[in-house]
XYZ file of C-alpha atoms in Angstrom:
441
model
C 71.628 96.157 55.584
C 70.452 96.834 52.020
C 71.937 96.353 48.561
C 72.299 100.104 47.951
C 74.603 100.481 50.948
C 76.643 97.471 49.883
C 77.432 99.141 46.524
C 79.032 102.078 48.316
C 82.861 102.232 48.054
C 82.956 102.668 51.856
C 81.180 99.342 52.499
C 84.393 97.192 52.648
C 85.969 99.742 54.994
C 82.923 99.681 57.283
C 82.939 95.867 57.355
C 86.640 95.794 58.186
C 86.177 98.440 60.893
C 83.297 96.485 62.452
C 85.279 93.245 62.392
C 88.310 95.017 63.855
C 86.296 96.504 66.725
C 84.791 93.097 67.492
C 88.297 91.609 67.575
C 89.542 94.396 69.878
C 86.620 93.895 72.266
C 87.192 90.143 72.386
C 90.920 90.701 72.986
C 90.210 93.285 75.694
C 87.971 90.916 77.644
C 90.415 88.018 77.202
C 93.412 90.123 78.235
C 91.646 91.141 81.430
C 90.889 87.496 82.062
C 87.452 88.379 83.402
C 84.104 86.664 82.967
C 80.970 86.572 85.055
C 78.765 83.679 86.034
C 75.485 83.676 87.952
C 74.935 80.588 90.074
C 71.454 79.480 90.942
C 69.690 76.226 91.723
C 67.802 76.319 88.428
C 70.617 76.951 85.970
C 74.403 76.864 85.967
C 74.908 77.111 82.219
C 77.267 79.736 80.836
C 76.025 82.201 78.247
C 77.469 84.660 75.749
C 78.346 88.011 77.294
C 76.031 90.925 76.613
C 77.000 94.598 76.514
C 75.618 95.082 80.029
C 77.735 92.229 81.351
C 80.830 93.528 79.571
C 80.212 96.918 81.225
C 80.079 95.200 84.618
C 83.291 93.312 83.900
C 85.133 96.510 83.085
C 83.795 98.125 86.264
C 85.196 95.282 88.371
C 88.501 95.463 86.492
C 88.672 99.230 87.169
C 88.067 98.558 90.867
C 91.078 96.227 91.069
C 93.219 98.622 89.030
C 92.224 101.594 91.194
C 93.273 99.766 94.342
C 96.644 98.872 92.832
C 97.392 102.282 91.392
C 95.866 104.551 94.055
C 95.629 102.455 97.211
C 98.802 103.887 98.755
C 97.143 107.295 99.037
C 94.514 105.893 101.422
C 96.536 103.302 103.340
C 96.755 103.430 107.144
C 100.323 104.707 107.204
C 100.024 107.304 109.958
C 100.876 105.841 113.409
C 99.325 108.951 114.972
C 95.951 108.050 113.411
C 95.177 111.705 112.729
C 92.918 110.716 109.831
C 91.149 107.508 108.922
C 92.626 107.297 105.440
C 96.243 108.273 105.933
C 98.426 111.403 105.924
C 97.401 112.471 102.416
C 94.058 113.683 103.736
C 95.587 115.833 106.468
C 98.501 118.066 105.450
C 98.535 117.364 101.716
C 94.768 117.365 101.192
C 94.623 121.156 101.474
C 97.020 121.449 98.519
C 95.927 118.582 96.272
C 92.241 118.037 95.549
C 91.305 114.441 94.642
C 89.474 113.941 91.358
C 86.403 111.789 90.832
C 88.225 108.440 90.624
C 89.877 108.999 93.984
C 86.609 110.187 95.521
C 85.009 106.909 94.421
C 87.646 104.906 96.286
C 87.295 107.144 99.354
C 83.534 106.547 99.432
C 84.028 102.804 99.159
C 86.598 102.678 101.951
C 84.700 104.972 104.329
C 81.194 103.620 103.824
C 81.717 99.909 103.150
C 79.252 97.957 105.374
C 81.682 95.605 107.115
C 79.070 94.212 109.493
C 76.348 93.615 106.888
C 75.447 90.262 105.361
C 77.244 89.002 102.258
C 74.188 89.748 100.083
C 73.928 93.303 101.398
C 77.658 93.871 100.823
C 77.387 92.582 97.246
C 74.352 94.752 96.466
C 75.978 97.828 98.030
C 79.174 97.372 95.995
C 77.178 96.762 92.810
C 75.286 100.007 93.415
C 78.490 101.975 94.053
C 80.148 100.546 90.936
C 76.961 101.138 88.901
C 76.717 97.551 87.699
C 73.810 96.783 85.360
C 73.326 93.127 86.243
C 71.810 91.983 89.562
C 74.522 90.899 91.970
C 74.164 88.649 94.996
C 76.578 86.923 97.355
C 76.776 84.048 94.836
C 77.672 86.182 91.824
C 81.306 85.446 91.117
C 83.772 87.106 88.771
C 86.625 85.270 87.081
C 89.782 87.299 87.770
C 92.424 84.611 87.479
C 94.608 86.540 85.043
C 94.634 89.801 86.962
C 95.048 88.904 90.626
C 97.465 86.725 92.547
C 95.572 86.249 95.806
C 95.244 82.504 95.512
C 96.541 80.379 92.659
C 93.904 77.741 93.439
C 90.912 80.090 93.188
C 90.081 82.235 90.167
C 86.432 83.074 90.879
C 85.668 85.813 93.407
C 82.539 87.386 94.783
C 82.474 91.172 95.018
C 82.702 91.402 98.848
C 85.602 88.946 99.073
C 87.456 90.645 96.218
C 86.975 94.112 97.722
C 88.117 93.029 101.195
C 91.218 91.280 99.856
C 92.175 94.300 97.738
C 91.617 96.618 100.710
C 93.791 94.437 102.967
C 96.546 94.205 100.351
C 96.771 97.867 99.292
C 95.024 100.080 101.875
C 96.058 98.623 105.216
C 99.266 99.268 107.168
C 101.414 98.199 104.196
C 101.074 99.694 100.727
C 103.028 99.757 97.474
C 103.370 102.097 94.502
C 103.185 100.484 91.063
C 102.215 103.064 88.466
C 105.719 104.513 87.973
C 107.389 101.167 87.189
C 108.519 100.931 83.592
C 107.272 97.498 82.530
C 104.204 95.378 83.195
C 106.518 92.510 84.202
C 107.909 94.620 87.064
C 104.414 95.529 88.190
C 103.238 91.900 88.020
C 106.273 90.808 90.052
C 105.446 93.246 92.848
C 101.682 92.599 92.680
C 102.234 88.873 93.155
C 104.306 89.404 96.275
C 101.905 91.919 97.782
C 98.793 89.838 97.157
C 100.254 86.523 98.342
C 101.787 87.604 101.635
C 101.788 84.830 104.217
C 101.240 85.497 107.948
C 104.128 85.253 110.392
C 104.670 81.964 112.189
C 104.623 81.727 115.988
C 108.414 81.460 116.094
C 108.777 84.566 113.921
C 106.323 86.523 116.086
C 108.235 85.616 119.247
C 111.523 86.657 117.663
C 109.954 89.918 116.439
C 108.584 90.670 119.900
C 111.996 90.100 121.507
C 113.685 92.378 118.946
C 111.139 95.154 119.535
C 111.474 94.711 123.291
C 115.275 95.098 123.139
C 114.966 98.249 121.000
C 112.369 99.773 123.347
C 114.272 98.963 126.545
C 117.476 100.410 125.083
C 115.779 103.764 124.475
C 114.184 103.715 127.930
C 117.529 102.977 129.587
C 119.296 105.877 127.831
C 116.392 108.232 128.505
C 116.519 107.347 132.216
C 120.292 107.439 132.639
C 121.142 110.393 130.375
C 118.134 112.704 130.588
C 119.926 115.833 129.365
C 122.214 114.217 126.765
C 121.505 114.419 123.057
C 120.968 110.858 121.794
C 118.648 111.054 118.731
C 116.305 108.299 119.889
C 114.255 106.066 117.649
C 111.039 106.176 119.698
C 108.049 105.519 117.485
C 110.058 103.661 114.857
C 111.543 100.789 116.866
C 110.430 98.509 114.014
C 113.567 99.662 112.172
C 115.671 97.308 114.334
C 113.892 94.018 113.493
C 113.444 95.324 109.960
C 117.198 95.625 109.484
C 117.733 92.186 110.998
C 115.175 90.596 108.659
C 116.832 92.401 105.757
C 120.180 90.891 106.755
C 118.595 87.434 107.083
C 116.971 87.629 103.653
C 120.173 88.935 102.081
C 122.248 86.128 103.624
C 119.810 83.523 102.302
C 120.349 84.931 98.810
C 124.132 84.780 98.964
C 125.061 88.318 100.060
C 128.344 88.289 102.006
C 128.462 91.853 103.359
C 126.144 94.819 103.840
C 127.474 98.376 104.011
C 125.070 100.618 105.937
C 124.887 104.387 105.895
C 122.489 106.190 108.228
C 121.826 109.525 109.838
C 121.843 110.212 113.585
C 118.325 109.135 114.522
C 118.302 105.560 115.774
C 122.029 105.077 115.219
C 122.863 104.119 118.813
C 120.014 101.617 118.931
C 121.126 99.978 115.673
C 124.737 99.844 116.872
C 123.694 98.044 120.051
C 120.905 95.718 118.881
C 121.976 94.912 115.306
C 125.761 95.220 115.359
C 125.987 94.224 119.051
C 128.154 97.108 120.194
C 128.422 96.705 123.997
C 125.965 98.799 125.973
C 128.753 99.719 128.399
C 130.839 101.193 125.587
C 127.892 103.325 124.481
C 127.353 104.535 128.077
C 131.037 105.453 128.358
C 130.766 107.521 125.181
C 127.603 109.171 126.521
C 129.516 110.183 129.660
C 132.551 111.303 127.671
C 134.909 108.829 129.350
C 137.637 107.571 126.980
C 141.238 106.460 127.287
C 144.084 108.859 126.516
C 144.600 107.252 123.109
C 140.995 107.773 122.017
C 140.600 109.489 118.666
C 137.057 109.838 117.369
C 133.915 111.850 117.009
C 130.693 112.261 118.991
C 128.888 108.998 119.733
C 126.192 109.353 117.063
C 128.813 109.881 114.322
C 130.795 106.700 114.966
C 130.705 103.545 112.864
C 131.036 99.855 113.645
C 131.629 96.548 111.874
C 130.503 93.162 113.168
C 129.636 89.699 111.797
C 125.927 88.962 112.195
C 124.802 85.417 112.978
C 121.659 84.687 111.000
C 118.915 83.070 113.164
C 117.130 79.980 111.871
C 113.312 80.014 111.837
C 112.623 76.829 109.901
C 111.929 73.371 111.358
C 114.747 70.885 111.859
C 114.703 67.136 112.390
C 115.737 65.679 115.790
C 119.504 65.537 115.987
C 119.932 67.646 112.842
C 122.358 70.543 113.361
C 120.935 74.028 112.909
C 122.489 75.614 109.793
C 124.691 78.578 110.654
C 125.158 81.522 108.335
C 127.226 84.638 108.922
C 126.914 87.968 107.120
C 129.195 90.945 107.768
C 127.447 94.190 108.720
C 129.176 97.554 108.747
C 127.938 101.081 109.536
C 130.061 103.815 108.036
C 130.996 106.859 110.168
C 128.706 109.756 109.418
C 129.226 113.530 109.719
C 126.544 116.027 110.624
C 126.039 116.939 106.972
C 122.771 115.379 105.789
C 123.083 112.733 103.053
C 126.871 113.178 102.786
C 127.343 109.512 103.662
C 125.108 108.244 100.821
C 127.620 108.438 97.923
C 130.441 107.435 100.298
C 128.755 104.146 101.225
C 127.910 103.352 97.606
C 131.534 104.075 96.701
C 132.614 101.600 99.375
C 130.234 98.985 97.937
C 131.521 99.561 94.409
C 135.147 99.317 95.547
C 134.575 96.044 97.421
C 132.746 94.591 94.423
C 135.724 95.498 92.232
C 138.249 93.984 94.673
C 136.242 90.742 94.942
C 135.748 90.556 91.156
C 132.009 90.535 91.802
C 130.964 91.344 88.252
C 127.341 90.318 88.900
C 127.256 92.590 92.005
C 125.561 90.029 94.264
C 128.080 89.647 97.124
C 128.114 93.198 98.530
C 124.972 95.258 99.128
C 124.386 98.836 100.237
C 121.656 99.967 102.643
C 121.037 103.682 103.217
C 118.760 104.951 106.004
C 117.357 108.467 105.522
C 115.132 110.926 107.300
C 111.960 111.906 105.477
C 112.883 115.586 105.080
C 116.457 114.799 103.964
C 115.355 112.279 101.333
C 112.976 114.709 99.654
C 115.017 117.866 100.196
C 118.720 117.150 99.675
C 120.233 117.360 96.207
C 122.917 114.769 96.974
C 120.261 112.061 97.037
C 118.871 113.063 93.632
C 122.361 113.001 92.099
C 123.057 109.571 93.601
C 119.794 108.156 92.271
C 120.459 109.432 88.768
C 123.903 107.765 88.740
C 122.605 104.486 90.160
C 122.091 102.725 86.823
C 125.048 104.142 84.923
C 127.883 101.803 83.965
C 130.581 103.623 85.902
C 128.671 103.965 89.183
C 126.128 101.149 89.481
C 126.361 98.784 92.447
C 123.577 96.448 91.316
C 120.871 98.052 93.433
C 120.558 99.689 96.848
C 117.985 99.421 99.638
C 116.836 102.888 100.788
C 114.937 103.077 104.092
C 113.164 106.293 105.062
C 112.481 106.795 108.773
C 109.515 109.135 108.506
C 108.811 110.949 111.772
C 106.591 113.381 109.804
C 108.583 116.458 110.726
C 111.823 117.837 109.307
C 113.395 119.419 112.396
C 110.588 121.980 112.867
C 108.814 121.733 109.507
C 105.612 119.817 108.720
C 105.444 117.817 105.452
C 103.030 120.256 103.793
C 105.540 123.099 104.297
C 108.674 121.098 103.503
C 107.885 119.406 100.194
C 105.465 119.511 97.275
C 105.184 115.729 96.764
C 102.690 113.514 98.550
C 105.215 111.028 99.956
C 108.818 111.730 101.002
C 109.884 108.792 98.805
C 108.631 110.406 95.571
C 112.137 111.378 94.292
C 112.841 107.634 93.879
C 110.171 107.459 91.156
C 112.632 109.105 88.760
C 114.526 105.797 88.517
C 111.433 103.537 88.599
C 112.337 102.240 92.047
C 109.721 99.974 93.682
C 108.357 101.782 96.741
C 106.850 100.087 99.803
C 105.137 102.094 102.558
C 104.871 100.614 106.060
C 103.196 101.760 109.257
C 105.895 101.346 111.913
C 103.285 100.564 114.569
C 102.401 97.332 112.740
C 105.716 95.515 112.170
């Protein structure tokens, strides 16, 4: 500020440092894509951001980032509803103590005033986030560059933003983003999570029918064969429509065949309702009645192969034929050894890709269904994951489904693994992870 200071040899350095910090701050705000505007009847003119407003902008940005990075810990993933904020705060909470950032999100989720007015919600959130500027129901934040909720709306009030983030990341479906290698991968998954569309009436009816068939199948076997081991899928009947939707989506993207590997639990239900193995044949195997030429294994070790007719959900014009697509589904035979079928199925996929000259690996796909304890505890799975992207073993990607019944034979999660989720070994290969509550298909 005075001539004496300007004669100092450090003066040019200080000027450059000040200019550099100003440039970094401007870039930081622009990269977040966040600005704030107060709307009132008297004035709607924009103004230059002050330090207090910049602090508030960063607080809102941290809120969105915390939901995306940590929301899966507090999602409603436990069908048993033992805790309000998910399994992490039951078995795992005694081992891992949340730090301050997580406690902040817990307080917001537990104490948010859902039934209050919009002004009260905005003031409560502003107080929890320690915002400096007064916030009302009309105070909107520009978050167009950092959220994908609605491409037509880039300005959000605090209550609406919080409720949308909570519904996207802390409800009965959650995703893990922080372990993905690139920001492009994270943005790809964020866009799909934050722009989910509700099911149509036709889709809901089809889903209900699929769940009803899966439930009635289990009830029929439980009634007819009370003392026979059958490894039922009770509690996770959503696996059946989930596999069918997976086949539908794969067929729409040009996949010709899906090789499936799965353990015992739910195998009979999938064979009957997805691969359409006759119920009478399954009953005969349950009773042990076979012809003299029968050569095979116990019923929950057997495989099956069947073409699957893809249903059509979209509208059609009067007189227009419904498009028909067929995709081949196959379940490989499976021994009692946990995870032994995983590399076998991927070897089958690789071999078929080689035979078909499928150098882009888009025609044949592998789907592996695991138990929660087997996925986190068996070394075969870790070896398979580490080979998944190598030139000699890659199959172009595999869908892994974990049927989590929250107990490994007789062991609770807290005593069977050190990780929070059973899917954590997949983070080693930067695999996108989606968590779903099976009671909300």
